[in-house]
mmCIF file of C-alpha atoms in Angstrom:
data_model
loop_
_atom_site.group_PDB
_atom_site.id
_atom_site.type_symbol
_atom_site.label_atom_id
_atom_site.label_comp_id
_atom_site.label_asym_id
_atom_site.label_seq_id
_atom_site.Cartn_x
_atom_site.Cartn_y
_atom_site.Cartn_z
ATOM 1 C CA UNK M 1 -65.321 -6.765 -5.095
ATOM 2 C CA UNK M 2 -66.977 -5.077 -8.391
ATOM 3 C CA UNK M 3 -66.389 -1.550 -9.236
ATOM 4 C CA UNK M 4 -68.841 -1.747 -12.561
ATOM 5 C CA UNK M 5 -71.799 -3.934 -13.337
ATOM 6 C CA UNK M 6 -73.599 -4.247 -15.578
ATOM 7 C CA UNK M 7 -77.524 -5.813 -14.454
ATOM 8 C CA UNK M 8 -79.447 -7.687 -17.740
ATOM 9 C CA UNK M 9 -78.622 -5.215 -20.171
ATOM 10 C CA UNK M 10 -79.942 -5.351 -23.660
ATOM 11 C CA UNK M 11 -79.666 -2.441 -26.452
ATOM 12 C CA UNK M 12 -81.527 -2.275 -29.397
ATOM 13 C CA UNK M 13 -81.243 -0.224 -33.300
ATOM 14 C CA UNK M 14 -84.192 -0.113 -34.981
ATOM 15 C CA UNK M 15 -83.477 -0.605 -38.646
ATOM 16 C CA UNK M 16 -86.049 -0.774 -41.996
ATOM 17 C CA UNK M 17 -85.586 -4.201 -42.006
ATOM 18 C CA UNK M 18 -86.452 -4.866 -37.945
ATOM 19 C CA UNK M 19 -84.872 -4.315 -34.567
ATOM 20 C CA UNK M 20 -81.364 -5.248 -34.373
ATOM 21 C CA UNK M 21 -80.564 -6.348 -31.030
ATOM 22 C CA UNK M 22 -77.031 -5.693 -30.635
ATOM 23 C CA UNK M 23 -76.703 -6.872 -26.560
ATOM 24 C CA UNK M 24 -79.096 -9.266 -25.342
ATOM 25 C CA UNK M 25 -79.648 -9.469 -21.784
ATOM 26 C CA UNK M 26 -76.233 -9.122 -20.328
ATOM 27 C CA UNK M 27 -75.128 -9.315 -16.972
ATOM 28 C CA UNK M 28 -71.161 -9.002 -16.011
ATOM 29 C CA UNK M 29 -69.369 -7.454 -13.114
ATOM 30 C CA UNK M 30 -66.268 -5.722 -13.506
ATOM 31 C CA UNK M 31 -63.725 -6.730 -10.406
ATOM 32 C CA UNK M 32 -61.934 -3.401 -9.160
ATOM 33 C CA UNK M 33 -58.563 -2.638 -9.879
ATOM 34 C CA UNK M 34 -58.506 -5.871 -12.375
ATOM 35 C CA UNK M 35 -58.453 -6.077 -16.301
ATOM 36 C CA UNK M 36 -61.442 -7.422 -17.862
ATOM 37 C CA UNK M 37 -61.411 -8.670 -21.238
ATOM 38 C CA UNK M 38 -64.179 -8.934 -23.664
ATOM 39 C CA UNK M 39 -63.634 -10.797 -26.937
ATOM 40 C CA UNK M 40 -65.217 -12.304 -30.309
ATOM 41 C CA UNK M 41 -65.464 -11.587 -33.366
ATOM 42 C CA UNK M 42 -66.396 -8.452 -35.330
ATOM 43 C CA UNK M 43 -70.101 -7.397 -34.584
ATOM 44 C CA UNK M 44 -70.167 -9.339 -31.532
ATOM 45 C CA UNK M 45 -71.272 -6.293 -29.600
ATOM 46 C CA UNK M 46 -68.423 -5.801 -27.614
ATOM 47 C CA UNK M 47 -68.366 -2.329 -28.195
ATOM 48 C CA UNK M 48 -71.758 -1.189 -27.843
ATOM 49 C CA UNK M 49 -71.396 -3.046 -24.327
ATOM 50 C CA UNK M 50 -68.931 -0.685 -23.163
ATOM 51 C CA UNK M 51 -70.498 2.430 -24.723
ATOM 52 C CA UNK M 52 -73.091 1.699 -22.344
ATOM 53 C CA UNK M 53 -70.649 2.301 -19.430
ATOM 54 C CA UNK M 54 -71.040 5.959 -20.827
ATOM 55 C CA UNK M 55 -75.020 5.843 -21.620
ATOM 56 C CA UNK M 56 -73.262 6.573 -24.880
ATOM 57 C CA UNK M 57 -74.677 3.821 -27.303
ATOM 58 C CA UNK M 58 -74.473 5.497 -30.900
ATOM 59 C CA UNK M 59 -78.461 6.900 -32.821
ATOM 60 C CA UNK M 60 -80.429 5.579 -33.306
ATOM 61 C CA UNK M 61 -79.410 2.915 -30.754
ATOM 62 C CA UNK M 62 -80.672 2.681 -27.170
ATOM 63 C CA UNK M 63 -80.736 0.881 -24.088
ATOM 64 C CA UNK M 64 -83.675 -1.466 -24.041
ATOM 65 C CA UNK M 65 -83.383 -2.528 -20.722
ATOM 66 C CA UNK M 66 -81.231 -3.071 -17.750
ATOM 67 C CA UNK M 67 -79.270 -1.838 -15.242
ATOM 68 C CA UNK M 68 -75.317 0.024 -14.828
ATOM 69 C CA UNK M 69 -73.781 0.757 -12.029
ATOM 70 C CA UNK M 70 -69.796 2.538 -11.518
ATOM 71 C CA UNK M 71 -68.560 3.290 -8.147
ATOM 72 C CA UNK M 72 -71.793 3.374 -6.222
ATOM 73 C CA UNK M 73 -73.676 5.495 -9.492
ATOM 74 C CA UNK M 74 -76.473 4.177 -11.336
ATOM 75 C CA UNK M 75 -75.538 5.471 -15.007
ATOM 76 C CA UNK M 76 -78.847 5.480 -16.309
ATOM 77 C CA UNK M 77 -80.426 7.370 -13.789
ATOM 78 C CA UNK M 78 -77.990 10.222 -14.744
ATOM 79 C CA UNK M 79 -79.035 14.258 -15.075
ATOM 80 C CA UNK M 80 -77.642 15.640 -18.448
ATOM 81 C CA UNK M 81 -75.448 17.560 -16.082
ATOM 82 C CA UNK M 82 -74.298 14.334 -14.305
ATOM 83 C CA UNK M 83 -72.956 12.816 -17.347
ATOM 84 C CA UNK M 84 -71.269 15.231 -18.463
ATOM 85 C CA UNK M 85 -69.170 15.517 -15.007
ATOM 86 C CA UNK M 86 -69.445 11.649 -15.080
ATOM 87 C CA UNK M 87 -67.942 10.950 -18.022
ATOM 88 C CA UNK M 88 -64.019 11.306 -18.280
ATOM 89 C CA UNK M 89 -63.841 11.674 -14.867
ATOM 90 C CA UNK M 90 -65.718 8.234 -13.446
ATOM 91 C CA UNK M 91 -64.907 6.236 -16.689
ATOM 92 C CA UNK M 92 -62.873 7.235 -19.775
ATOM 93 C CA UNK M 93 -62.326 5.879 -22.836
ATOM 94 C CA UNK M 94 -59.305 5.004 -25.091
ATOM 95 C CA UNK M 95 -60.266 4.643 -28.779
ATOM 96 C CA UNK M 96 -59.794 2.315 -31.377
ATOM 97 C CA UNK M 97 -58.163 4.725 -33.704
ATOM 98 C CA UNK M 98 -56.093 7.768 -31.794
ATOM 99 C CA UNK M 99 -55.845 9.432 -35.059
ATOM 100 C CA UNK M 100 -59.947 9.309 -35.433
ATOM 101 C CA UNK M 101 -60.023 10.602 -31.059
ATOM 102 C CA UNK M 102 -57.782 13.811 -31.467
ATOM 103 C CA UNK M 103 -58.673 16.541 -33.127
ATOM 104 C CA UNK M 104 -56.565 17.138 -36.270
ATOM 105 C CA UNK M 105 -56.393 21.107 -35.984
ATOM 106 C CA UNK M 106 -55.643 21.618 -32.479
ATOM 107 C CA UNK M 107 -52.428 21.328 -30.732
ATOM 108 C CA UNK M 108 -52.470 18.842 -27.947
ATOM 109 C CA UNK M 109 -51.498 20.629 -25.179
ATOM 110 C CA UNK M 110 -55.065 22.964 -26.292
ATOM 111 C CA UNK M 111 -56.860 19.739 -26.741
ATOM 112 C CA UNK M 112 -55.290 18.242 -23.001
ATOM 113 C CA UNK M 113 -56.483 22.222 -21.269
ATOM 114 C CA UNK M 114 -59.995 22.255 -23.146
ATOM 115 C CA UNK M 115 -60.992 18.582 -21.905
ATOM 116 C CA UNK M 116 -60.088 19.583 -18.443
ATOM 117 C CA UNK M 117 -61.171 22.849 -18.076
ATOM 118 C CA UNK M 118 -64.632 21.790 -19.545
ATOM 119 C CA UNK M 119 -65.095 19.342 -16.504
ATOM 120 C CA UNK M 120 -63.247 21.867 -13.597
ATOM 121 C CA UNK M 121 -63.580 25.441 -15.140
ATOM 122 C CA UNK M 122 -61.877 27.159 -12.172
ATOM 123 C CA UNK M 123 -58.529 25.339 -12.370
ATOM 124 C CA UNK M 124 -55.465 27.446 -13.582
ATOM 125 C CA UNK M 125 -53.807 26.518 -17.172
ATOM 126 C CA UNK M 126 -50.104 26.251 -15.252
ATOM 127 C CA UNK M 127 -51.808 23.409 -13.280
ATOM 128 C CA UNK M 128 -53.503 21.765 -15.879
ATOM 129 C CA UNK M 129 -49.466 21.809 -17.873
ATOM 130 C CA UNK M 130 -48.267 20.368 -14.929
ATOM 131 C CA UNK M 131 -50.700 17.466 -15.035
ATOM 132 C CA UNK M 132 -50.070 16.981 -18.619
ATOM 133 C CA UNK M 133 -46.236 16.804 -18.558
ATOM 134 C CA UNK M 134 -46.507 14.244 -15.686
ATOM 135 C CA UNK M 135 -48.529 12.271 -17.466
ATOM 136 C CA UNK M 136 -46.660 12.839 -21.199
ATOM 137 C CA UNK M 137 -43.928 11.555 -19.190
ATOM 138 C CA UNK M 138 -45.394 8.620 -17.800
ATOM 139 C CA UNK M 139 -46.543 7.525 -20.691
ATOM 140 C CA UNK M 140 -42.653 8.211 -22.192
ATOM 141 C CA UNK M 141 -42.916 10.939 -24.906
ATOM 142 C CA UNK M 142 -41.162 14.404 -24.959
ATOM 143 C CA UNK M 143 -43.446 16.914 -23.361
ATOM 144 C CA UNK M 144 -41.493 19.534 -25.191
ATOM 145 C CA UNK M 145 -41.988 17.960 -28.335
ATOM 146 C CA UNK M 146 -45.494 16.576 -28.100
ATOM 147 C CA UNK M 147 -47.360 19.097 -26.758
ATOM 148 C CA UNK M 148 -46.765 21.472 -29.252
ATOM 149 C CA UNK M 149 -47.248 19.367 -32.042
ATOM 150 C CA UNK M 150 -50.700 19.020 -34.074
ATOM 151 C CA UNK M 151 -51.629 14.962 -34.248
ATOM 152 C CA UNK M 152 -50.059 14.490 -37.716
ATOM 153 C CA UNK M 153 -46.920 15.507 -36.424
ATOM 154 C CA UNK M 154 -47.163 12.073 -34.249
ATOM 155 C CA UNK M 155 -46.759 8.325 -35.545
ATOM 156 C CA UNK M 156 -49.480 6.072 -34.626
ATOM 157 C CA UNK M 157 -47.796 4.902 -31.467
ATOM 158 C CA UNK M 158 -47.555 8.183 -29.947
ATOM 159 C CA UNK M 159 -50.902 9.364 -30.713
ATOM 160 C CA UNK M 160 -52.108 6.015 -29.011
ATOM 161 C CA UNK M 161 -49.506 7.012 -26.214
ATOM 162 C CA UNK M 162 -51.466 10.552 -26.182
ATOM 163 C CA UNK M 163 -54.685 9.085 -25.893
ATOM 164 C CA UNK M 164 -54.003 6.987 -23.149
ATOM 165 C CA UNK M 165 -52.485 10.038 -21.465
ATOM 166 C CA UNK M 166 -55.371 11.407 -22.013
ATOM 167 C CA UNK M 167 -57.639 9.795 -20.558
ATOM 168 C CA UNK M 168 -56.078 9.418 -16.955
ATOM 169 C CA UNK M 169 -56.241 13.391 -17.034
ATOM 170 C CA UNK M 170 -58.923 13.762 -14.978
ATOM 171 C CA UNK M 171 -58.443 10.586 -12.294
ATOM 172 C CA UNK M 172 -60.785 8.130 -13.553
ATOM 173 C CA UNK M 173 -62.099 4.766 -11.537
ATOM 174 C CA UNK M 174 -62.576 2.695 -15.026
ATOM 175 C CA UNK M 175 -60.888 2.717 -18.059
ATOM 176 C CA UNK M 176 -62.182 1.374 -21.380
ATOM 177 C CA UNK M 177 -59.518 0.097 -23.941
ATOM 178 C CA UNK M 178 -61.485 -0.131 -26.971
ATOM 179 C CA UNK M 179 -58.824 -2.087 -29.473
ATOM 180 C CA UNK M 180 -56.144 0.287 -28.760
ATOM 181 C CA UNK M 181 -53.524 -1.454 -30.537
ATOM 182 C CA UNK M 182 -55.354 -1.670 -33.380
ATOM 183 C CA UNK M 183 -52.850 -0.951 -36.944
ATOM 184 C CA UNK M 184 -50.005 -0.814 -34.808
ATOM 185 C CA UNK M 185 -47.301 -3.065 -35.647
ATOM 186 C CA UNK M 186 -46.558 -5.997 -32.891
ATOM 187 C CA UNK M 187 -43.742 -4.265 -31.000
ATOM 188 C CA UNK M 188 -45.523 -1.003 -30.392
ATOM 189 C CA UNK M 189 -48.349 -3.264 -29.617
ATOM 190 C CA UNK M 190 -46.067 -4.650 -26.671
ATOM 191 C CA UNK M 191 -45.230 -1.652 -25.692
ATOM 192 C CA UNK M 192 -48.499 0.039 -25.319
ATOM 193 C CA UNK M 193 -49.595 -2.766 -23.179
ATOM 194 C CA UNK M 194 -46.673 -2.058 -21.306
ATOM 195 C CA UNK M 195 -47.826 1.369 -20.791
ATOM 196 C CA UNK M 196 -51.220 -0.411 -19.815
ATOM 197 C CA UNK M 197 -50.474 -2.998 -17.690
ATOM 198 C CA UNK M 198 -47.888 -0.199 -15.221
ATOM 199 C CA UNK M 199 -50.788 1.974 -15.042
ATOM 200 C CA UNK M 200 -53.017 -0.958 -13.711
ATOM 201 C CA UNK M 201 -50.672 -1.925 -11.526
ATOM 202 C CA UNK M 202 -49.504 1.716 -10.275
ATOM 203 C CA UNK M 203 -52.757 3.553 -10.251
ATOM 204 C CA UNK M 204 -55.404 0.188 -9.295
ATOM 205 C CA UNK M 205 -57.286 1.732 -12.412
ATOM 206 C CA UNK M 206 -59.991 -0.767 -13.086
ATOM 207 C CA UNK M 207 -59.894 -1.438 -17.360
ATOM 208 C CA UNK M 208 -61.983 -3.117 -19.611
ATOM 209 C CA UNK M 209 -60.245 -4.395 -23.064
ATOM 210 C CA UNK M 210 -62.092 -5.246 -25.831
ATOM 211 C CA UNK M 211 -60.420 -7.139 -28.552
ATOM 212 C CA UNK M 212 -61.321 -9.660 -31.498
ATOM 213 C CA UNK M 213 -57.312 -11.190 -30.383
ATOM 214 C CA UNK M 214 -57.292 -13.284 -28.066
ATOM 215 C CA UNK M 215 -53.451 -13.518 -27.973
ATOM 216 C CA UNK M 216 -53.732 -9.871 -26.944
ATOM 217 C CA UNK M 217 -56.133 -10.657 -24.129
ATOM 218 C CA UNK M 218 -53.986 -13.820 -22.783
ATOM 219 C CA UNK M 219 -51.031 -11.306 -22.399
ATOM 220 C CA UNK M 220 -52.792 -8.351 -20.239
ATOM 221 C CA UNK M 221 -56.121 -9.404 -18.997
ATOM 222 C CA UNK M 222 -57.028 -10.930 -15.555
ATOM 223 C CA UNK M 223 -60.777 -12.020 -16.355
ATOM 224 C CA UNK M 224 -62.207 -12.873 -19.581
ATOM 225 C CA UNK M 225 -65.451 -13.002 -21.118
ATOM 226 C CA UNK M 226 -66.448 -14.290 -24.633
ATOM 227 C CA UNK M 227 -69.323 -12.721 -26.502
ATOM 228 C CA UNK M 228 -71.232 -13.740 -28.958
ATOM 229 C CA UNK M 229 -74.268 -12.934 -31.162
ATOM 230 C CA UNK M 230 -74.822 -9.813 -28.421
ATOM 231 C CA UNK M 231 -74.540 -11.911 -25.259
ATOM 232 C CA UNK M 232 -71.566 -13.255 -22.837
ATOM 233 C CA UNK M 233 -71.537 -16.774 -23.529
ATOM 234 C CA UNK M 234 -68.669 -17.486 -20.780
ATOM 235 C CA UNK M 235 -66.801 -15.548 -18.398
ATOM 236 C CA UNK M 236 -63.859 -16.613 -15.727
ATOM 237 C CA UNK M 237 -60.697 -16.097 -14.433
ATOM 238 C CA UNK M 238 -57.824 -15.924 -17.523
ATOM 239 C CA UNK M 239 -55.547 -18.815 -16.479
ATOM 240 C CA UNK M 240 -58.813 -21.249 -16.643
ATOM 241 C CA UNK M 241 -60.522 -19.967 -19.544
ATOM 242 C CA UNK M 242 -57.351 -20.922 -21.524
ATOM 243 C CA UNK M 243 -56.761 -24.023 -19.433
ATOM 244 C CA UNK M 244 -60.239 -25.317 -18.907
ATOM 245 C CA UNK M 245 -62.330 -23.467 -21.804
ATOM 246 C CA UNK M 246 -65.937 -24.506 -21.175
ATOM 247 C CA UNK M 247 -68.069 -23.140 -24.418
ATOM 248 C CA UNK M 248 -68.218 -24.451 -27.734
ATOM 249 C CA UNK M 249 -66.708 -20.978 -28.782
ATOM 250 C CA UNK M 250 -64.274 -20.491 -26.527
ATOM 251 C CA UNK M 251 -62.513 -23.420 -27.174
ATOM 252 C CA UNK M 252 -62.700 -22.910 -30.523
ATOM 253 C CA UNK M 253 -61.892 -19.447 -30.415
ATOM 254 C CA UNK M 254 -58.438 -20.628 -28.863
ATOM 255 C CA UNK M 255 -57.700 -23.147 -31.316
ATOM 256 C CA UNK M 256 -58.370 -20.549 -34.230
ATOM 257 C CA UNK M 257 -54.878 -18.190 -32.783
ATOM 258 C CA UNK M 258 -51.959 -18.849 -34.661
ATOM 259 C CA UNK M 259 -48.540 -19.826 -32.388
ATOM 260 C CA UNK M 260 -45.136 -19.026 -33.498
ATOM 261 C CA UNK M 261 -44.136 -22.780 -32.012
ATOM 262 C CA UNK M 262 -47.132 -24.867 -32.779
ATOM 263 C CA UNK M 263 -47.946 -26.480 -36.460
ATOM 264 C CA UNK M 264 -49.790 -24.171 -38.469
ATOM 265 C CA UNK M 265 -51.878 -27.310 -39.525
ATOM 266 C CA UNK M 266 -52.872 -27.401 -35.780
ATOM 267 C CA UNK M 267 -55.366 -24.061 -36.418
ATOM 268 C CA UNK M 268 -58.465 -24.532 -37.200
ATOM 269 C CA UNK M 269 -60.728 -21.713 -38.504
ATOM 270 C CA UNK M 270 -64.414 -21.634 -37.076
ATOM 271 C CA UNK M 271 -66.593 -23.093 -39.458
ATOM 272 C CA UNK M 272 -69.559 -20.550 -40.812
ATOM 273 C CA UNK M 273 -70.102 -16.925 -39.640
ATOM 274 C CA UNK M 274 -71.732 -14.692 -37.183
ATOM 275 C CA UNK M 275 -75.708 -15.084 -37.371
ATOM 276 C CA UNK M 276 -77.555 -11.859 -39.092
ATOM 277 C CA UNK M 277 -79.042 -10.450 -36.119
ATOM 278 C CA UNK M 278 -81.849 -9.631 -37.559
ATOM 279 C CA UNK M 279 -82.556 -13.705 -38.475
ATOM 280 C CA UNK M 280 -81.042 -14.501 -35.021
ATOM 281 C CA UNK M 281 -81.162 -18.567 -34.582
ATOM 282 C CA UNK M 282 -83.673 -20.039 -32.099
ATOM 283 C CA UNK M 283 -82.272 -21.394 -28.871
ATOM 284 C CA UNK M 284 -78.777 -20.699 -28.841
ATOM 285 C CA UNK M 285 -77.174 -18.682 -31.290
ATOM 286 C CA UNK M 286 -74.542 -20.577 -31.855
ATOM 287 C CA UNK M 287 -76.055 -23.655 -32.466
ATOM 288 C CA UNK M 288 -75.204 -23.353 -36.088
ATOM 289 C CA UNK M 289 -71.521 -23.358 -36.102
ATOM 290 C CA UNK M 290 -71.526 -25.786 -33.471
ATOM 291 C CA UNK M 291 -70.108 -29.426 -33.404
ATOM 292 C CA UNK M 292 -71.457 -30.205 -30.249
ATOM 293 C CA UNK M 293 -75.281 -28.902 -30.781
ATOM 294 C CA UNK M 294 -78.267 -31.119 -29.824
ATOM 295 C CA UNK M 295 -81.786 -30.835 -30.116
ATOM 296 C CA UNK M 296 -82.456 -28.507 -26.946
ATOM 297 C CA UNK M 297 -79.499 -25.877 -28.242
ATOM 298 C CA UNK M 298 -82.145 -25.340 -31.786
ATOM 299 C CA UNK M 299 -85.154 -24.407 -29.592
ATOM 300 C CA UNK M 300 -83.918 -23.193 -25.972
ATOM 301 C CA UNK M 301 -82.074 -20.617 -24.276
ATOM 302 C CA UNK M 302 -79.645 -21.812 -22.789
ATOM 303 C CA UNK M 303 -79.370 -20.669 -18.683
ATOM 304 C CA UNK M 304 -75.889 -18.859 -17.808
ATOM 305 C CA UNK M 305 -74.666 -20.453 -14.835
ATOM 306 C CA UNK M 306 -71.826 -21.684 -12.568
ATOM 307 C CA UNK M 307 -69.530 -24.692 -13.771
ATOM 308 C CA UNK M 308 -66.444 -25.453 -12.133
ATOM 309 C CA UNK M 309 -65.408 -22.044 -10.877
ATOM 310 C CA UNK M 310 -66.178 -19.861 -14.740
ATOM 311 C CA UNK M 311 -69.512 -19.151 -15.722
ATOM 312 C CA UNK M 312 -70.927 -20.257 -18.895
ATOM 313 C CA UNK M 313 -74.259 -20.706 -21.443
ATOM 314 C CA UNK M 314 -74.137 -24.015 -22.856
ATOM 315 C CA UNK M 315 -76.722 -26.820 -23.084
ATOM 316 C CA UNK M 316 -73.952 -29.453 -22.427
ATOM 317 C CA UNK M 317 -73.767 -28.531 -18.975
ATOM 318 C CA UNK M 318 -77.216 -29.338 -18.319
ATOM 319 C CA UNK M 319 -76.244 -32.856 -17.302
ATOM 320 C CA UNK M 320 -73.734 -33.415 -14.880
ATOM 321 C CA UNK M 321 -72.420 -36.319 -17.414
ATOM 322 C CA UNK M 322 -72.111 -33.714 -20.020
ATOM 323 C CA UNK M 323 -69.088 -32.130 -18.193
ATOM 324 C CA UNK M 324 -66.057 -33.432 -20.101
ATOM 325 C CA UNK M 325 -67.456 -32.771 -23.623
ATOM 326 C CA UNK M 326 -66.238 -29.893 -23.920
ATOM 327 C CA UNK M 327 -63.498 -29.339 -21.186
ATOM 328 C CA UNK M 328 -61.936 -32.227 -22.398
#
């Protein structure tokens, strides 16, 4: 059962140069009370996906075309009104950079008492306190200390801590996790998925990760799906994708992490870089950079479908005989 989905969504910038189209056409359900994963590299759209969650995409960006739906709402069809009531409260977001999300001149019990009395004007400060401290707490930092204390008074693990806290404040069904571990070192990086993975568990909070690490994503996520070039080249449960990766991509994606037991010699870096969207390659994007491309991958599109229990976009499935290619 989905609790988000998103319906052949595309979103478009125009630019001097041409119309960058920064999602092409994608369609993904998120599975309630699940993690989600989205990765690939920089500019792979990932985030302008989940801005769309919010009908947030950043000027002079907008939504092409498509369909979103959370909890029963269709996001696009939103009042001005609606969003704002929507937003924080049906799906929240935890930024990339905490220090960036706060602001720098307000004291964050203010900032926790202005975000919720701007969605629920008639509830009383002592209540609001209460809801902060409980959720300070959860998150483990010193109510007494934090919430007095502007954000530069934090390190960059407790302002992550506080943005997290944050955004449970006002109950929400989704939560987006947009690199939050981003500049952290790797053991408050641990712990902040800690944080993350109790509150999935605890609260059935559905969450959608983005990352550009997939080590990251094969420690938290339940589902994954690999993006590329603005569209979701394969998506499936997390144990298969890193088991049985299907695409060209993912595979290679995988073999691209660094282990602290394998042979270093044993990476190998993905040949070439991400296309200029604005000279996207024919057929499939990725035909460029991959090992595996044939003469239909330069001039068609290749159909997202069903192959052994993930879905995936890749020309070598087109043939039954094709199967093992890439599996293998």
């Amino acid at each position: 059962m989905s609790i988000a989905a998103f319906e052949n969504v595309s979103v478009q910038f125009p630019t001097k140069l041409g119309v960058v189209t920064a999602v092409r056409n994608v369609s993904l359900s998120l599975p309630k009370g699940k993690i989600t994963a989205i990765v690939g590299e920089s500019g792979s759209g990932k985030s302008t996906l989940a801005s769309t969650l919010l009908n947030h995409v950043i000027s002079p960006g907008k939504i092409a075309k498509g369909r979103i739906q959370v909890a029963g709402k269709d996001v696009l069809k939103l009042t001005k009104q609606e969003l704002r009531t929507y937003r924080w409260s049906e799906v929240a977001m935890v930024f990339q950079a905490a220090q960036n999300a706060l602001n720098p001149v307000v004291k964050i019990e203010d900032q926790f008492i202005e975000t919720y009395k701007e969605h629920r004007p008639r509830t009383e400060k002592d209540v609001i306190k209460k809801k902060t401290i409980e959720l300070l707490q959860y998150v483990n930092l010193d109510p007494e200390r934090v919430m007095g204390a502007y954000p530069h008074e934090l390190s960059g693990g407790m302002k992550q801590r506080v943005m997290i806290a944050f955004s449970l404040l006002l109950d929400p069904k989704v939560l987006v996790l947009d690199e939050p571990t981003t500049a952290l070192d790797v053991i408050t990086q641990d712990y902040i998925f800690s944080i993350l993975e109790r509150i999935n568990k605890d609260m059935g909070i559905t969450m959608l990760l983005l990352s550009h690490d997939i080590s990251i994503v094969a420690r938290a996520a339940d589902y994954m799906g690999v993006m590329y070039a603005g569209e979701i080249v394969e998506f499936g449960e997390i144990y298969s994708m890193f088991d049985r990766p299907k695409h060209p991509y993912t595979k290679m994606l995988i073999k691209a992490v660094p282990s602290l037991i394998h042979d270093l010699n044993e990476i190998k870096p993905i040949p070439g870089t991400s296309p200029n969207l604005l000279k996207r390659p024919s057929g499939c994007a990725f035909h460029p950079r991959c090992p595996f491309a044939m003469d239909s991958c330069t001039s068609q599109v290749p159909e997202f479908r069903s192959v052994h229990g993930q879905q995936v976009a890749c020309h070598l499935y087109d043939q039954e005989l094709n199967h093992e290619v890439v599996g293998g």
